[in-house]
């Protein structure tokens, strides 16, 4: 799997990215809101006030997987703020979602992120220079379920870690739902470490070394 075609994601890839998200995260709140919501979410990550490094792997004219990494400023809060009318109608047309425990949990997180999301003015002023504690994270990684466990995820992760090293970061982090045991096994296998805390909230990190650059 090391000879995979890897490219930076553009708007033209978002339909395929959404397809993989829907298939790889069937229980996510975003998936339950439909393909258009997923498309808008990743569009915001590409065009919001982030330093986003998004890549995808391709094989025989098909997208196999993707990874969005980088420094994100309001990945969820900004998305909600920008799409609030659209999302309001989506929930209104799917009222049964409010009875779904996972969805309600995500909704609570979403409201919390809205409270901490800075206003447009503040986001413009916040740059990587004025915010030295900004850190590189993995926002989302997914492989088409038809081709999982064949090495695609590892290739994507390696490419994003190498980009973080190139940008001067020596540490990278992510948050995974503690019940997502498959993803946790994958992260542990590719060298990630669970943050020490009790109870563990799903934060993982990896110490990067410039010697790993290929
Ligand atoms: C998590 C995910 C991205 C991993 O991608 P993948 O292509 O299936 O993983 P790889 O085949 O590259 O696996 C790399 C290594 O992890 C191991 N691994 C992967 N999944 C594993 C599992 N569930 N249990 C144990 N080991 C696992 C592989 O055996 C491999 O080990 P090796 O290097 O010794 O051969 C993919 O399974 C996925 O899309 N899952 C659904 C979406 C998701 O949960 N994303 C994470 C959200 S935080």
CSV table of C-alpha atoms and ligand atoms in Angstrom, one decimal:
chain,number,residue,atom,x,y,z
A,1,UNK,CA,0.0,0.0,0.0
A,2,UNK,CA,3.0,2.3,0.0
A,3,UNK,CA,2.6,3.1,-3.7
A,4,UNK,CA,-0.8,4.7,-3.3
A,5,UNK,CA,-1.6,7.9,-5.1
A,6,UNK,CA,-1.9,10.6,-2.4
A,7,UNK,CA,-3.1,14.1,-3.2
A,8,UNK,CA,-4.2,17.2,-1.4
A,9,UNK,CA,-8.0,17.4,-1.1
A,10,UNK,CA,-9.8,20.1,-3.2
A,11,UNK,CA,-13.5,21.0,-3.5
A,12,UNK,CA,-13.8,18.5,-6.3
A,13,UNK,CA,-13.1,15.7,-3.9
A,14,UNK,CA,-15.7,16.6,-1.4
A,15,UNK,CA,-18.5,14.4,-2.8
A,16,UNK,CA,-16.2,11.3,-2.5
A,17,UNK,CA,-15.0,12.4,0.9
A,18,UNK,CA,-18.6,12.7,2.0
A,19,UNK,CA,-19.4,9.2,0.6
A,20,UNK,CA,-16.5,7.7,2.7
A,21,UNK,CA,-17.5,9.6,5.8
A,22,UNK,CA,-21.1,8.3,5.5
A,23,UNK,CA,-19.9,4.8,5.1
A,24,UNK,CA,-17.1,4.9,7.7
A,25,UNK,CA,-19.0,6.8,10.4
A,26,UNK,CA,-22.6,5.4,10.1
A,27,UNK,CA,-23.5,6.4,13.7
A,28,UNK,CA,-22.1,9.9,13.7
A,29,UNK,CA,-24.4,12.8,14.3
A,30,UNK,CA,-23.2,14.4,11.1
A,31,UNK,CA,-24.0,11.3,9.1
A,32,UNK,CA,-27.5,11.3,10.5
A,33,UNK,CA,-28.0,14.8,9.2
A,34,UNK,CA,-27.3,13.6,5.6
A,35,UNK,CA,-24.7,13.9,2.8
A,36,UNK,CA,-25.2,17.7,2.3
A,37,UNK,CA,-24.4,18.3,6.0
A,38,UNK,CA,-21.2,16.2,5.7
A,39,UNK,CA,-20.2,18.0,2.5
A,40,UNK,CA,-20.7,21.4,4.2
A,41,UNK,CA,-18.6,20.2,7.2
A,42,UNK,CA,-15.6,19.3,5.2
A,43,UNK,CA,-16.0,22.4,3.0
A,44,UNK,CA,-15.7,24.5,6.2
A,45,UNK,CA,-12.5,22.7,7.2
A,46,UNK,CA,-11.0,23.5,3.8
A,47,UNK,CA,-12.1,27.1,3.7
A,48,UNK,CA,-12.5,28.2,7.3
A,49,UNK,CA,-9.8,30.1,9.3
A,50,UNK,CA,-7.7,27.0,9.7
A,51,UNK,CA,-4.3,25.7,8.6
A,52,UNK,CA,-5.8,22.6,7.2
A,53,UNK,CA,-3.7,19.9,5.6
A,54,UNK,CA,-6.2,17.5,3.9
A,55,UNK,CA,-5.2,14.5,1.9
A,56,UNK,CA,-6.9,11.6,0.2
A,57,UNK,CA,-5.7,8.4,-1.4
A,58,UNK,CA,-6.8,7.2,-4.8
A,59,UNK,CA,-6.8,3.9,-6.6
A,60,UNK,CA,-8.3,3.1,-10.0
A,61,UNK,CA,-10.4,6.3,-10.2
A,62,UNK,CA,-11.8,5.8,-6.7
A,63,UNK,CA,-11.1,7.6,-3.5
A,64,UNK,CA,-10.0,5.0,-0.9
A,65,UNK,CA,-9.6,7.2,2.2
A,66,UNK,CA,-8.9,10.7,3.6
A,67,UNK,CA,-7.3,12.5,6.5
A,68,UNK,CA,-7.9,16.0,7.6
A,69,UNK,CA,-5.1,17.3,9.8
A,70,UNK,CA,-3.7,20.7,10.8
A,71,UNK,CA,-4.4,23.5,13.1
A,72,UNK,CA,-8.2,24.1,13.4
A,73,UNK,CA,-9.9,27.2,14.7
A,74,UNK,CA,-13.6,26.4,15.3
A,75,UNK,CA,-13.8,23.2,13.4
A,76,UNK,CA,-17.2,22.4,14.9
A,77,UNK,CA,-18.3,25.8,16.3
A,78,UNK,CA,-17.5,27.7,13.1
A,79,UNK,CA,-19.3,25.0,11.0
A,80,UNK,CA,-22.4,25.3,13.2
A,81,UNK,CA,-22.4,29.0,13.2
A,82,UNK,CA,-22.0,29.2,9.4
A,83,UNK,CA,-24.6,26.6,8.7
A,84,UNK,CA,-27.1,27.2,11.6
A,85,UNK,CA,-30.2,27.8,9.4
A,86,UNK,CA,-29.4,24.8,7.2
A,87,UNK,CA,-28.8,22.6,10.3
A,88,UNK,CA,-31.9,23.8,12.1
A,89,UNK,CA,-34.1,22.7,9.2
A,90,UNK,CA,-32.2,19.4,8.9
A,91,UNK,CA,-33.0,18.6,12.6
A,92,UNK,CA,-36.6,19.9,12.2
A,93,UNK,CA,-37.1,17.5,9.2
A,94,UNK,CA,-35.6,14.6,11.3
A,95,UNK,CA,-37.2,15.1,14.7
A,96,UNK,CA,-36.6,11.4,15.6
A,97,UNK,CA,-32.9,12.2,15.9
A,98,UNK,CA,-33.6,14.0,19.2
A,99,UNK,CA,-34.5,10.6,20.7
A,100,UNK,CA,-31.1,9.2,19.7
A,101,UNK,CA,-28.7,9.3,22.6
A,102,UNK,CA,-25.5,9.6,20.5
A,103,UNK,CA,-27.1,12.4,18.6
A,104,UNK,CA,-28.2,14.3,21.7
A,105,UNK,CA,-24.6,13.9,23.2
A,106,UNK,CA,-23.1,15.4,20.0
A,107,UNK,CA,-25.7,18.2,20.1
A,108,UNK,CA,-24.6,19.1,23.6
A,109,UNK,CA,-20.9,19.1,22.5
A,110,UNK,CA,-21.9,21.3,19.5
A,111,UNK,CA,-23.7,23.8,21.7
A,112,UNK,CA,-20.7,24.0,24.0
A,113,UNK,CA,-18.3,24.5,21.0
A,114,UNK,CA,-20.6,27.4,19.9
A,115,UNK,CA,-20.1,29.1,23.2
A,116,UNK,CA,-16.4,28.9,23.0
A,117,UNK,CA,-16.2,29.7,19.2
A,118,UNK,CA,-14.7,33.2,18.8
A,119,UNK,CA,-16.5,35.8,16.8
A,120,UNK,CA,-15.5,36.4,13.1
A,121,UNK,CA,-13.5,39.5,14.1
A,122,UNK,CA,-11.5,37.6,16.7
A,123,UNK,CA,-10.8,34.7,14.3
A,124,UNK,CA,-9.3,37.1,11.7
A,125,UNK,CA,-7.0,38.5,14.3
A,126,UNK,CA,-5.9,35.1,15.6
A,127,UNK,CA,-3.0,33.9,13.6
A,128,UNK,CA,-0.6,31.1,14.2
A,129,UNK,CA,2.0,33.7,15.2
A,130,UNK,CA,-0.2,35.4,17.8
A,131,UNK,CA,-1.3,32.0,19.1
A,132,UNK,CA,2.0,30.1,19.8
A,133,UNK,CA,0.1,27.3,21.7
A,134,UNK,CA,-1.8,26.3,18.6
A,135,UNK,CA,-1.2,22.6,18.0
A,136,UNK,CA,-1.4,20.2,15.1
A,137,UNK,CA,-4.2,17.7,15.3
A,138,UNK,CA,-5.9,15.0,13.3
A,139,UNK,CA,-9.5,16.1,12.9
A,140,UNK,CA,-10.8,13.2,10.9
A,141,UNK,CA,-9.4,10.0,9.3
A,142,UNK,CA,-11.5,7.4,7.4
A,143,UNK,CA,-11.0,4.6,5.0
A,144,UNK,CA,-13.7,3.2,2.7
A,145,UNK,CA,-15.0,0.2,4.7
A,146,UNK,CA,-14.5,-2.0,1.6
A,147,UNK,CA,-10.8,-1.6,1.9
A,148,UNK,CA,-10.1,-1.1,5.6
A,149,UNK,CA,-7.2,-3.0,7.4
A,150,UNK,CA,-5.2,-3.1,4.1
A,151,UNK,CA,-2.8,-0.4,5.1
A,152,UNK,CA,-4.5,2.7,3.7
A,153,UNK,CA,-5.0,4.3,7.1
A,154,UNK,CA,-1.3,3.9,8.0
A,155,UNK,CA,-0.2,5.5,4.7
A,156,UNK,CA,-2.5,8.5,5.3
A,157,UNK,CA,-1.4,8.9,8.9
A,158,UNK,CA,2.3,8.8,8.0
A,159,UNK,CA,1.8,11.5,5.3
A,160,UNK,CA,0.0,13.8,7.8
A,161,UNK,CA,2.6,13.2,10.5
A,162,UNK,CA,5.4,14.0,8.1
A,163,UNK,CA,3.6,17.3,7.2
A,164,UNK,CA,3.4,18.2,10.9
A,165,UNK,CA,7.1,17.6,11.2
A,166,UNK,CA,7.8,19.7,8.1
A,167,UNK,CA,5.8,22.5,9.7
A,168,UNK,CA,8.0,22.3,12.8
A,169,UNK,CA,5.7,20.4,15.2
A,170,UNK,CA,7.1,17.8,17.5
A,171,UNK,CA,3.8,16.6,18.9
A,172,UNK,CA,0.4,15.9,17.3
A,173,UNK,CA,-2.9,15.0,19.0
A,174,UNK,CA,-6.4,13.8,18.3
A,175,UNK,CA,-9.6,12.9,20.1
A,176,UNK,CA,-11.3,9.6,19.6
A,177,UNK,CA,-14.6,8.5,21.1
A,178,UNK,CA,-13.5,6.0,23.9
A,179,UNK,CA,-16.0,3.5,22.5
A,180,UNK,CA,-14.4,3.4,19.1
A,181,UNK,CA,-12.1,0.5,19.9
A,182,UNK,CA,-11.2,-0.3,16.3
A,183,UNK,CA,-9.8,3.2,15.8
A,184,UNK,CA,-8.0,3.1,19.1
A,185,UNK,CA,-6.3,-0.2,18.2
A,186,UNK,CA,-5.3,1.4,14.9
A,187,UNK,CA,-3.8,4.5,16.6
A,188,UNK,CA,-2.0,2.4,19.2
A,189,UNK,CA,-0.6,0.2,16.4
A,190,UNK,CA,0.8,3.3,14.6
A,191,UNK,CA,2.5,4.7,17.6
A,192,UNK,CA,0.0,6.9,19.3
A,193,UNK,CA,-0.3,7.1,23.1
A,194,UNK,CA,-3.3,7.6,25.3
A,195,UNK,CA,-3.3,10.8,27.4
A,196,UNK,CA,-2.9,9.9,31.0
A,197,UNK,CA,-6.2,10.8,32.7
A,198,UNK,CA,-8.8,9.0,34.7
A,199,UNK,CA,-11.4,8.5,33.3
A,200,UNK,CA,-9.8,8.6,29.9
A,201,UNK,CA,-11.7,11.1,27.6
A,202,UNK,CA,-10.3,9.9,24.3
A,203,UNK,CA,-7.3,12.3,23.9
A,204,UNK,CA,-4.3,10.7,22.2
A,205,UNK,CA,-0.9,12.1,21.1
A,206,UNK,CA,2.2,11.1,19.3
A,207,UNK,CA,5.7,12.6,19.8
A,208,UNK,CA,7.2,13.3,16.3
A,209,UNK,CA,10.8,13.1,15.3
A,210,UNK,CA,12.3,14.8,12.4
A,211,UNK,CA,14.3,11.6,11.8
A,212,UNK,CA,11.1,10.0,10.6
A,213,UNK,CA,10.9,12.1,7.5
A,214,UNK,CA,11.3,10.0,4.3
B,1,LIG,C1,-9.3,3.7,11.7
B,1,LIG,C2,-9.1,3.5,10.2
B,1,LIG,C3,-8.8,4.9,9.6
B,1,LIG,C4,-7.8,2.7,10.0
B,1,LIG,O1,-7.5,2.6,8.7
B,1,LIG,P1,-7.1,1.1,8.0
B,1,LIG,O2,-6.7,1.3,6.6
B,1,LIG,O3,-8.2,0.2,8.3
B,1,LIG,O4,-5.8,0.7,8.9
B,1,LIG,P2,-4.5,0.0,8.4
B,1,LIG,O5,-4.9,-1.2,7.6
B,1,LIG,O6,-3.6,1.0,7.8
B,1,LIG,O7,-3.9,-0.5,9.8
B,1,LIG,C5,-2.6,-0.1,10.3
B,1,LIG,C6,-2.2,-1.0,11.4
B,1,LIG,O8,-3.2,-0.9,12.4
B,1,LIG,C7,-3.8,-2.3,12.6
B,1,LIG,N1,-5.2,-2.1,12.9
B,1,LIG,C8,-6.1,-1.5,12.1
B,1,LIG,N2,-7.3,-1.6,12.6
B,1,LIG,C9,-7.2,-2.5,13.7
B,1,LIG,C10,-8.1,-3.0,14.7
B,1,LIG,N3,-9.4,-2.8,14.6
B,1,LIG,N4,-7.6,-3.8,15.6
B,1,LIG,C11,-6.3,-4.1,15.7
B,1,LIG,N5,-5.3,-3.6,14.8
B,1,LIG,C12,-5.8,-2.8,13.9
B,1,LIG,C13,-3.5,-3.0,11.4
B,1,LIG,O9,-3.5,-4.4,11.6
B,1,LIG,C14,-2.2,-2.5,10.9
B,1,LIG,O10,-1.1,-3.1,11.7
B,1,LIG,P3,0.3,-3.6,11.0
B,1,LIG,O11,1.0,-2.2,10.7
B,1,LIG,O12,1.0,-4.4,12.0
B,1,LIG,O13,-0.1,-4.3,9.7
B,1,LIG,C15,-10.2,2.8,9.5
B,1,LIG,O14,-10.4,1.6,10.1
B,1,LIG,C16,-11.5,3.6,9.5
B,1,LIG,O15,-11.8,4.4,8.6
B,1,LIG,N6,-12.4,3.4,10.5
B,1,LIG,C17,-13.7,4.1,10.6
B,1,LIG,C18,-13.6,5.5,10.8
B,1,LIG,C19,-12.9,5.9,12.1
B,1,LIG,O16,-13.3,5.3,13.2
B,1,LIG,N7,-11.9,6.8,12.1
B,1,LIG,C20,-11.3,7.2,13.3
B,1,LIG,C21,-12.1,8.3,14.0
B,1,LIG,S1,-11.3,9.0,15.4
